[in-house]
Coordinates of C-alpha atoms in Angstrom, one line a residue:
M1 CA 0.0 0.0 0.0
S2 CA 1.3 3.4 -0.9
E3 CA 1.9 5.8 2.1
Q4 CA -0.6 8.2 0.5
N5 CA -3.5 5.7 0.4
V6 CA -6.1 4.7 3.0
K7 CA -8.0 1.4 3.2
I8 CA -11.8 1.2 3.5
I9 CA -13.0 -2.2 4.6
P10 CA -16.8 -2.8 4.9
L11 CA -17.5 -5.7 7.3
G12 CA -21.3 -5.4 6.9
G13 CA -24.1 -3.3 5.6
L14 CA -23.6 -3.8 1.9
E15 CA -26.0 -5.9 -0.3
Q16 CA -28.3 -6.1 2.8
I17 CA -30.3 -4.0 5.2
G18 CA -28.6 -4.0 8.6
M19 CA -25.4 -5.2 10.2
N20 CA -23.6 -1.9 9.4
M21 CA -19.9 -1.9 10.2
T22 CA -16.9 -0.5 8.4
A23 CA -13.2 -0.4 9.2
I24 CA -10.9 2.3 8.0
E25 CA -7.1 1.6 8.1
Y26 CA -4.0 3.7 7.5
G27 CA -0.6 2.3 8.4
D28 CA -0.7 1.0 12.0
D29 CA -4.1 2.6 12.8
I30 CA -7.6 1.2 12.4
I31 CA -10.9 2.8 13.4
V32 CA -14.3 1.1 13.3
I33 CA -17.6 2.9 12.2
D34 CA -20.7 1.4 13.9
G35 CA -21.3 -2.2 15.0
G36 CA -24.8 -3.2 14.0
L37 CA -26.8 -6.4 13.7
A38 CA -29.1 -7.8 11.1
F39 CA -32.2 -9.9 11.8
P40 CA -32.2 -13.4 10.2
D41 CA -33.8 -14.3 6.9
E42 CA -36.6 -16.8 6.8
D43 CA -34.1 -19.5 5.7
M44 CA -31.9 -19.0 8.8
L45 CA -33.8 -21.5 10.9
G46 CA -33.6 -20.9 14.6
V47 CA -31.1 -18.1 14.3
D48 CA -31.8 -15.0 16.5
L49 CA -29.4 -12.4 15.2
V50 CA -26.6 -12.0 12.6
I51 CA -23.6 -10.0 13.6
P52 CA -20.5 -8.9 11.6
E53 CA -17.5 -11.1 11.5
V54 CA -14.5 -9.4 13.2
T55 CA -11.8 -11.9 12.3
Y56 CA -9.7 -9.3 10.5
L57 CA -10.0 -6.9 13.5
K58 CA -9.0 -9.6 16.0
E59 CA -6.0 -10.4 13.9
N60 CA -5.0 -6.7 13.9
K61 CA -6.3 -5.9 17.4
E62 CA -3.2 -3.9 18.4
K63 CA -4.0 -1.5 15.5
V64 CA -7.6 -0.8 16.4
R65 CA -7.9 2.6 18.1
G66 CA -11.6 2.8 18.7
M67 CA -15.2 2.6 17.5
V68 CA -17.2 5.7 16.4
V69 CA -21.0 5.3 16.3
T70 CA -23.3 7.4 14.1
H71 CA -26.7 6.7 15.9
G72 CA -28.6 4.4 18.2
H73 CA -30.5 2.0 15.9
E74 CA -30.1 -1.7 16.3
D75 CA -28.6 -2.1 12.8
H76 CA -25.8 0.2 14.0
I77 CA -25.3 -0.7 17.7
G78 CA -26.9 -4.1 18.2
A79 CA -23.7 -6.1 17.8
I80 CA -21.5 -3.9 19.9
P81 CA -21.6 -6.1 23.1
Y82 CA -20.5 -9.2 21.0
I83 CA -17.8 -7.2 19.2
E84 CA -16.5 -5.7 22.5
K85 CA -16.1 -9.2 24.0
E86 CA -13.7 -9.9 21.2
L87 CA -11.9 -6.6 20.9
N88 CA -12.4 -4.4 24.0
I89 CA -12.0 -1.1 22.2
P90 CA -13.1 2.4 23.3
I91 CA -16.4 3.8 22.0
Y92 CA -17.1 7.4 21.0
T93 CA -20.6 8.7 20.2
T94 CA -23.3 11.2 21.1
K95 CA -25.3 11.2 24.4
L96 CA -28.5 9.3 23.5
T97 CA -26.6 6.8 21.4
M98 CA -24.2 6.2 24.3
G99 CA -27.1 5.8 26.7
L100 CA -28.6 3.0 24.5
I101 CA -25.1 1.4 24.2
D102 CA -24.6 1.5 27.9
Y103 CA -27.8 -0.4 28.5
K104 CA -26.6 -3.1 26.1
L105 CA -23.2 -3.4 27.7
T106 CA -24.8 -3.6 31.1
E107 CA -27.0 -6.5 29.9
H108 CA -23.8 -8.3 28.9
G109 CA -21.9 -7.5 32.0
L110 CA -19.4 -5.3 30.2
Q111 CA -20.3 -1.9 31.7
D112 CA -17.1 -1.6 33.7
S113 CA -14.6 -3.0 31.2
I114 CA -15.2 -0.8 28.1
R115 CA -13.9 2.8 27.9
R116 CA -16.6 5.2 26.6
K117 CA -16.6 8.9 25.7
I118 CA -19.6 11.0 24.9
V119 CA -18.9 13.6 22.2
S120 CA -20.8 16.7 21.0
Y121 CA -21.5 17.9 17.5
G122 CA -18.5 19.8 16.1
Q123 CA -16.1 18.0 18.4
I124 CA -13.1 16.3 16.9
I125 CA -11.4 13.3 18.5
N126 CA -8.0 11.9 17.7
L127 CA -7.6 8.2 17.1
G128 CA -4.1 7.3 16.0
C129 CA -3.4 9.1 12.8
F130 CA -7.2 9.8 12.3
R131 CA -9.1 12.8 13.4
V132 CA -12.9 12.3 13.5
E133 CA -15.5 15.1 13.5
F134 CA -19.1 14.5 14.5
I135 CA -21.6 16.5 12.3
R136 CA -25.3 17.0 13.2
T137 CA -27.7 15.2 10.9
N138 CA -31.4 14.3 11.1
H139 CA -32.8 10.8 11.3
S140 CA -35.7 8.9 13.0
I141 CA -33.7 8.9 16.3
A142 CA -32.2 11.9 18.0
D143 CA -28.4 12.5 18.3
S144 CA -27.7 11.1 14.8
C145 CA -24.5 12.3 13.2
A146 CA -22.3 12.1 10.1
L147 CA -18.6 11.7 10.4
A148 CA -15.8 13.6 8.7
I149 CA -12.7 11.4 9.0
Y150 CA -9.5 13.3 8.4
T151 CA -6.8 10.8 7.2
P152 CA -3.3 11.4 5.8
A153 CA -4.8 10.5 2.4
G154 CA -7.6 13.1 2.6
I155 CA -11.1 13.6 4.1
I156 CA -13.6 10.8 4.1
V157 CA -17.2 11.8 4.8
H158 CA -19.6 9.1 6.1
T159 CA -23.2 10.3 6.3
G160 CA -24.5 7.5 8.6
D161 CA -28.3 7.1 8.2
F162 CA -29.7 10.6 7.5
K163 CA -32.4 12.8 6.0
I164 CA -32.8 16.5 5.8
D165 CA -35.6 17.6 8.1
F166 CA -36.1 21.4 8.6
T167 CA -38.7 20.8 11.3
P168 CA -37.3 18.0 13.5
V169 CA -39.2 16.9 16.6
Y170 CA -36.1 17.1 18.7
G171 CA -32.9 18.9 18.3
G172 CA -31.5 21.1 15.5
V173 CA -31.5 20.9 11.8
I174 CA -28.8 19.0 9.9
D175 CA -25.6 21.1 9.6
L176 CA -25.6 21.6 5.8
Q177 CA -23.1 24.5 6.2
R178 CA -20.5 22.1 7.6
F179 CA -20.9 19.7 4.7
G180 CA -20.4 22.7 2.4
E181 CA -17.2 23.8 4.3
L182 CA -15.8 20.3 4.0
G183 CA -16.6 20.4 0.2
K184 CA -14.5 23.6 0.0
K185 CA -11.6 21.9 1.8
G186 CA -11.8 19.0 -0.6
V187 CA -13.5 15.6 0.2
L188 CA -11.6 12.6 -1.0
A189 CA -14.5 10.1 -0.7
L190 CA -18.2 10.2 0.2
M191 CA -19.8 7.2 1.8
A192 CA -23.5 8.0 1.8
D193 CA -26.8 6.2 2.9
S194 CA -28.5 4.4 0.0
T195 CA -31.7 3.1 1.7
N196 CA -34.1 5.5 0.0
V197 CA -32.1 6.2 -3.2
E198 CA -34.9 4.7 -5.4
R199 CA -37.4 7.4 -4.2
P200 CA -37.5 10.7 -6.0
G201 CA -38.0 14.0 -4.3
Y202 CA -37.6 14.6 -0.5
T203 CA -38.5 12.6 2.6
P204 CA -41.3 14.4 4.5
S205 CA -40.6 15.9 7.9
E206 CA -41.2 13.7 11.0
K207 CA -43.6 16.4 12.2
T208 CA -46.1 15.5 9.4
V209 CA -46.8 12.2 11.3
G210 CA -47.8 14.2 14.4
K211 CA -50.5 16.0 12.4
T212 CA -51.7 12.6 11.1
F213 CA -52.0 11.2 14.7
D214 CA -54.0 14.3 15.7
H215 CA -56.5 13.7 12.9
I216 CA -56.8 9.9 13.8
F217 CA -57.2 10.7 17.5
D218 CA -59.9 13.3 16.7
D219 CA -61.8 10.9 14.4
N220 CA -61.8 8.0 16.9
R221 CA -62.5 9.6 20.3
D222 CA -64.7 6.7 21.4
H223 CA -62.1 3.9 20.7
R224 CA -59.0 2.5 22.4
F225 CA -55.7 2.9 20.5
I226 CA -52.9 0.4 20.2
I227 CA -50.0 1.9 18.3
A228 CA -47.0 -0.1 17.1
T229 CA -43.7 1.4 16.1
F230 CA -39.9 0.9 16.3
A231 CA -38.8 1.1 19.9
S232 CA -35.8 3.2 18.9
N233 CA -37.9 5.8 17.1
V234 CA -38.0 8.2 20.0
D235 CA -39.3 11.1 18.0
R236 CA -42.3 9.0 16.9
V237 CA -43.0 8.0 20.5
Q238 CA -42.9 11.7 21.5
Q239 CA -45.5 12.6 19.0
I240 CA -47.8 9.7 20.1
I241 CA -47.5 11.0 23.6
N242 CA -48.2 14.6 22.5
S243 CA -51.4 13.5 20.7
A244 CA -52.5 11.3 23.7
Y245 CA -52.0 14.2 26.1
K246 CA -53.8 16.7 23.8
Y247 CA -56.9 14.4 23.7
G248 CA -56.8 13.6 27.4
R249 CA -55.7 10.0 27.2
K250 CA -53.3 7.9 29.4
V251 CA -50.4 6.1 27.8
I252 CA -49.3 2.6 28.5
V253 CA -45.9 1.3 27.2
E254 CA -45.8 -2.4 26.4
G255 CA -42.8 -4.4 25.1
R256 CA -39.4 -4.7 26.9
S257 CA -37.3 -2.8 24.4
M258 CA -39.9 0.0 24.2
V259 CA -40.0 0.4 28.0
N260 CA -36.2 0.4 28.2
I261 CA -35.6 2.9 25.4
I262 CA -38.3 5.3 26.6
R263 CA -36.9 5.1 30.1
I264 CA -33.3 5.9 28.8
A265 CA -34.5 8.7 26.5
S266 CA -36.6 10.2 29.3
E267 CA -33.8 10.1 31.8
L268 CA -31.5 11.8 29.3
G269 CA -34.0 14.5 28.4
Y270 CA -34.7 13.4 24.8
I271 CA -38.4 12.7 25.4
N272 CA -40.8 14.9 27.4
I273 CA -43.7 13.0 29.1
P274 CA -46.3 15.3 30.8
D275 CA -47.0 14.4 34.4
S276 CA -49.5 11.7 35.0
T277 CA -49.7 10.8 31.3
L278 CA -47.8 7.5 31.6
I279 CA -49.5 4.8 33.6
D280 CA -48.6 1.2 34.4
I281 CA -50.5 -1.6 32.6
D282 CA -52.0 -2.7 35.8
E283 CA -53.7 0.7 36.2
A284 CA -55.5 0.4 32.9
S285 CA -58.7 -1.0 34.5
N286 CA -59.1 2.3 36.3
Y287 CA -59.9 4.1 33.1
P288 CA -62.5 3.7 30.3
P289 CA -60.9 2.1 27.2
E290 CA -61.5 5.2 25.1
K291 CA -59.1 7.1 27.4
L292 CA -56.2 4.7 26.8
V293 CA -53.3 4.5 24.3
Y294 CA -51.0 1.5 24.2
I295 CA -47.6 2.0 22.6
T296 CA -46.1 -1.4 21.7
T297 CA -43.3 -3.2 19.9
G298 CA -44.1 -5.5 17.0
S299 CA -44.6 -3.3 14.0
Q300 CA -42.6 -5.8 11.9
G301 CA -44.7 -8.8 12.8
E302 CA -42.0 -10.3 15.1
N303 CA -43.4 -13.5 16.7
M304 CA -42.7 -12.7 20.3
A305 CA -43.2 -8.9 20.2
A306 CA -46.1 -7.4 22.1
L307 CA -48.4 -6.7 19.2
S308 CA -48.0 -10.2 17.7
R309 CA -48.9 -11.8 21.1
I310 CA -51.9 -9.5 21.3
A311 CA -53.1 -10.4 17.8
A312 CA -52.7 -14.1 18.6
S313 CA -54.6 -13.8 21.9
I314 CA -51.6 -15.0 24.0
H315 CA -50.8 -11.7 25.7
N316 CA -51.6 -12.0 29.4
K317 CA -52.9 -8.5 29.9
I318 CA -54.2 -7.1 26.6
S319 CA -57.0 -8.6 24.5
I320 CA -58.4 -7.1 21.3
V321 CA -62.0 -6.1 21.5
P322 CA -64.2 -5.0 18.5
G323 CA -63.7 -1.3 17.8
D324 CA -60.1 -1.1 18.9
V325 CA -58.0 1.1 16.5
V326 CA -54.5 -0.4 15.8
I327 CA -52.0 1.8 14.1
F328 CA -48.8 0.5 12.4
S329 CA -46.5 3.5 12.5
S330 CA -43.7 2.0 10.5
S331 CA -43.1 0.5 7.0
P332 CA -42.4 -3.2 6.7
I333 CA -38.7 -3.9 6.4
P334 CA -38.1 -5.8 3.1
G335 CA -38.7 -9.5 3.8
N336 CA -41.1 -8.8 6.7
E337 CA -44.1 -8.1 4.7
K338 CA -45.7 -11.5 5.1
S339 CA -45.4 -11.4 8.9
V340 CA -46.8 -7.9 9.1
Y341 CA -49.8 -8.7 7.0
R342 CA -50.4 -11.8 9.0
V343 CA -50.7 -9.8 12.2
M344 CA -52.9 -7.2 10.5
N345 CA -55.3 -9.9 9.3
E346 CA -55.4 -11.5 12.8
L347 CA -56.3 -8.1 14.3
E348 CA -59.0 -7.4 11.7
Q349 CA -60.5 -10.8 12.3
K350 CA -60.9 -10.0 16.0
G351 CA -62.8 -6.8 15.1
A352 CA -60.0 -4.2 15.3
R353 CA -59.6 -1.4 12.7
V354 CA -56.1 -1.4 11.4
I355 CA -54.6 1.9 10.1
Y356 CA -51.2 1.9 8.3
H357 CA -51.4 4.6 5.6
D358 CA -49.7 7.9 6.2
T359 CA -48.7 7.0 9.8
H360 CA -45.0 6.8 9.0
V361 CA -42.3 8.7 7.3
S362 CA -38.8 7.4 6.6
G363 CA -35.7 8.5 8.3
H364 CA -33.6 8.2 5.1
A365 CA -32.8 10.6 2.4
C366 CA -34.5 10.5 -1.0
Q367 CA -32.8 11.4 -4.3
E368 CA -32.9 15.2 -4.0
E369 CA -31.5 15.1 -0.5
L370 CA -28.6 12.9 -1.6
K371 CA -28.0 15.2 -4.6
L372 CA -27.7 18.1 -2.1
I373 CA -25.1 16.3 -0.1
Y374 CA -23.1 15.5 -3.2
A375 CA -23.4 19.1 -4.4
L376 CA -22.1 20.4 -1.0
T377 CA -19.3 17.9 -0.5
K378 CA -18.1 17.6 -4.1
P379 CA -16.3 14.3 -3.4
K380 CA -13.7 12.9 -5.8
Y381 CA -14.9 9.4 -5.1
A382 CA -18.3 7.9 -4.3
I383 CA -18.8 4.7 -2.2
P384 CA -22.5 3.9 -1.8
V385 CA -23.3 2.2 1.6
H386 CA -26.3 0.9 3.6
G387 CA -28.5 -1.0 1.2
E388 CA -29.2 -4.0 -1.0
Y389 CA -27.4 -4.3 -4.4
R390 CA -30.2 -2.5 -6.3
H391 CA -29.9 0.4 -3.9
L392 CA -26.2 0.6 -4.3
K393 CA -26.5 0.4 -8.1
R394 CA -29.1 3.2 -8.2
H395 CA -26.9 5.3 -5.9
S396 CA -24.0 4.9 -8.3
E397 CA -26.2 6.1 -11.1
L398 CA -27.2 9.1 -9.0
A399 CA -23.5 9.9 -8.3
Q400 CA -22.8 9.9 -12.0
E401 CA -25.8 12.3 -12.5
M402 CA -24.0 14.6 -10.0
G403 CA -20.8 14.6 -12.1
I404 CA -18.8 11.8 -10.5
P405 CA -17.0 9.8 -13.2
K406 CA -18.1 6.2 -13.4
E407 CA -14.5 5.0 -12.7
N408 CA -14.6 7.0 -9.5
I409 CA -17.5 5.1 -8.1
K410 CA -17.3 1.6 -6.4
I411 CA -20.0 -0.8 -5.5
L412 CA -18.3 -2.9 -2.8
T413 CA -19.3 -6.2 -1.2
C414 CA -18.6 -7.0 2.4
G415 CA -15.0 -7.9 3.1
Q416 CA -13.5 -6.2 0.0
V417 CA -10.5 -3.9 0.8
L418 CA -10.7 -0.7 -1.1
E419 CA -7.5 1.4 -1.4
V420 CA -8.2 5.1 -1.8
G421 CA -5.9 8.0 -2.4
E422 CA -5.4 11.0 -4.7
D423 CA -4.3 8.6 -7.5
A424 CA -5.7 5.3 -6.3
F425 CA -9.2 3.8 -6.2
E426 CA -9.1 0.0 -6.5
V427 CA -10.0 -3.2 -4.6
V428 CA -6.7 -4.7 -3.5
G429 CA -7.9 -7.7 -1.4
K430 CA -10.6 -9.4 0.7
V431 CA -11.0 -10.1 4.4
P432 CA -13.4 -12.6 6.1
A433 CA -16.9 -11.0 6.4
Q434 CA -19.5 -13.8 6.3
G435 CA -21.7 -12.7 9.2
V436 CA -21.8 -14.7 12.4
F437 CA -25.0 -16.4 13.6
V438 CA -26.2 -15.8 17.2
D439 CA -28.5 -18.6 18.4
G440 CA -29.5 -18.3 22.0
L441 CA -26.3 -18.0 24.0
G442 CA -24.2 -19.5 21.2
V443 CA -22.3 -17.0 19.1
G444 CA -20.8 -18.5 15.9
D445 CA -21.4 -22.1 16.8
V446 CA -24.2 -22.3 14.3
G447 CA -22.8 -22.2 10.8
N448 CA -24.0 -23.0 7.3
I449 CA -23.7 -26.8 7.9
V450 CA -26.0 -26.6 10.9
I451 CA -28.5 -24.4 9.0
R452 CA -28.4 -26.9 6.1
D453 CA -29.2 -29.7 8.6
R454 CA -32.1 -27.7 10.1
H455 CA -33.5 -27.3 6.6
R456 CA -33.3 -31.0 5.9
L457 CA -35.0 -31.7 9.2
S458 CA -37.7 -29.2 8.5
E459 CA -38.3 -30.4 5.0
N460 CA -37.9 -34.2 5.3
G461 CA -37.8 -35.1 8.9
L462 CA -35.6 -37.4 10.9
V463 CA -35.2 -41.2 11.1
V464 CA -33.2 -42.5 14.1
V465 CA -31.7 -46.0 13.9
A466 CA -30.6 -47.4 17.3
F467 CA -28.8 -50.7 17.9
T468 CA -26.6 -52.3 20.5
L469 CA -23.4 -54.3 19.9
E470 CA -21.5 -56.5 22.3
K471 CA -18.0 -55.2 23.1
G472 CA -15.3 -57.5 21.9
S473 CA -17.3 -59.9 19.8
M474 CA -19.3 -57.1 18.1
Q475 CA -22.4 -59.3 18.0
L476 CA -25.7 -57.5 17.5
L477 CA -27.5 -57.7 20.9
S478 CA -30.6 -55.6 20.3
G479 CA -32.2 -53.6 17.6
P480 CA -32.2 -52.1 15.2
D481 CA -35.0 -49.9 16.6
I482 CA -36.4 -47.2 14.2
V483 CA -37.7 -43.9 15.5
S484 CA -39.3 -41.4 13.1
R485 CA -39.9 -37.6 13.7
G486 CA -41.4 -35.4 11.1
F487 CA -41.0 -38.1 8.4
V488 CA -44.1 -40.3 8.5
Y489 CA -46.8 -40.9 11.1
V490 CA -45.6 -44.2 12.5
R491 CA -49.0 -45.7 13.3
E492 CA -50.1 -45.4 9.7
A493 CA -46.7 -46.7 8.4
E494 CA -46.0 -49.8 10.4
L495 CA -45.2 -51.8 7.3
L496 CA -42.7 -49.2 6.2
M497 CA -41.0 -49.2 9.6
E498 CA -40.8 -53.0 9.6
Q499 CA -39.2 -52.9 6.1
C500 CA -36.7 -50.3 7.4
R501 CA -35.7 -52.6 10.3
D502 CA -35.2 -55.5 7.8
I503 CA -33.0 -53.3 5.5
V504 CA -30.9 -52.1 8.4
S505 CA -30.6 -55.6 9.9
E506 CA -29.5 -57.0 6.6
T507 CA -26.9 -54.3 6.3
L508 CA -25.5 -54.8 9.8
Y509 CA -25.3 -58.6 9.4
E510 CA -23.4 -58.2 6.1
C511 CA -20.9 -55.8 7.7
L512 CA -20.4 -57.8 10.9
E513 CA -20.1 -61.1 8.9
A514 CA -17.4 -59.5 6.8
G515 CA -15.6 -58.4 10.0
D516 CA -16.2 -54.7 9.3
T517 CA -16.7 -53.3 12.8
D518 CA -15.5 -49.7 12.3
W519 CA -18.3 -47.5 13.7
G520 CA -17.9 -44.8 11.1
R521 CA -18.2 -47.3 8.2
L522 CA -21.2 -49.0 9.9
K523 CA -23.1 -45.8 10.2
N524 CA -22.3 -44.8 6.6
R525 CA -23.5 -48.1 5.3
V526 CA -26.8 -47.8 7.3
K527 CA -27.3 -44.3 6.0
D528 CA -26.7 -45.2 2.4
D529 CA -28.8 -48.4 2.3
L530 CA -31.7 -47.1 4.3
G531 CA -31.6 -43.7 2.5
Q532 CA -31.7 -45.4 -0.9
F533 CA -34.7 -47.6 0.3
L534 CA -36.6 -44.7 1.7
W535 CA -36.1 -42.6 -1.5
E536 CA -37.3 -45.5 -3.7
R537 CA -40.4 -46.0 -1.5
T538 CA -41.3 -42.4 -0.5
K539 CA -39.3 -40.1 -2.8
R540 CA -38.1 -38.3 0.4
N541 CA -34.7 -37.8 1.9
P542 CA -35.1 -37.7 5.7
M543 CA -32.0 -37.1 7.8
I544 CA -30.9 -40.6 9.0
L545 CA -29.1 -40.7 12.4
P546 CA -27.6 -44.1 13.4
I547 CA -26.9 -44.5 17.1
I548 CA -24.6 -47.3 18.2
S549 CA -24.5 -48.5 21.9
E550 CA -21.8 -50.9 23.1
V551 CA -22.2 -53.1 26.2
E552 CA -19.9 -55.7 27.8

């Protein structure tokens, strides 16, 4: 690598929504931007979360100077506790974002072992050879920021997730002047949010949703409200509370993540709750239903979230009654549509009225906002981030419309190492960046082979073959016994099970007669012979699990 070039290494957040994480390296210094998680796809059976792979950072741990975080959404902070267990690096971010990170670290018992520093807009921190400036932006959570990263090779601007909102619910307006000043200094590369790049025009202000809530509350004065939104959308929660207070209603917060985030935001002064507006769920019976508003999690149809449990009639304290008004104040994340519509249908069947039009605005910039950032920063190179491939592709076309030569735009994949300098802009290598599965307490112990096995089990079921051999003589003492799960209903397939026993018995006698007593080979022969028989008879391929016991 030339002494004049810097390396940009995305470890997540490209060709997908979520799991945002990028490493920037120069010489003996590395900084990390964000540490987000992604929620599993439907085919990741049993997986709870997907987090970035940090193998490269672990191998270069002595170079990592710290992590800078753009805002407090799960796809940017959710993996931080797992990453910190591996790296133990200092964290720098704004006040609300740090409050949310602190809660996560406390849950994982890391609150005393990780160095953390709260920064203000306009503040510059020094991390090795890098200087990082935090710039005010707008998003669907307060305290969001863009980063100006001063490197020996030039200035890199990372927008984080952003929109341009001239009437934000909390805090100030995006610091467009600072983007313009950076453009005059000369920006080497712009890494900008691609999530909404397919949408023309501008993203509406968050305050427009508040007016919509007021209209809905006014039109439904005689009905109870249940409103689902993202727990981390603090500005949205504030507007729901504002409307509830205006129309004389009490607010009940339901859902663990919602309760925690509102508590943290309230303690830090990012949400204002009028006295006596918030009540405990156990106090709900003291008020008529038309005086209540429930704010819940579950706007994405998540199985165990509060709204899904309410819709399925398995919530222990809230039941839908005809006339309830349920508002979905978020758009379905790509891939979640089926789950969201399932919950909507269940609610409608129970007599609720579901409202989801005009009750949400995005927190991401549309085309004209992105063009403005390009016009202000005038970058030499464009590196689209945060989005699926179609978003990144459209973003590259927008950058060309803004005068960036095609050869100065790179659509990267996770793990690619991009070398950037005044005279360099090329991919020079690749590092591991597969994504790590979190399943319960297990991190990384579920891989593609386990997922493939789960698919086989879910699609074709399991056949267990158990038999006992005498130690020494290797004579068959008992079995083979056949147990089926998820393959056929045994009571209606007794003949098939009997034939399976005959096939396995024959295979075992052949092997033992020939003196072949190696357990590995015995199991493989049983799998092969029984598998071929079952395919011929049923045209199915269940997982076959031979279990050998040995007694003296």
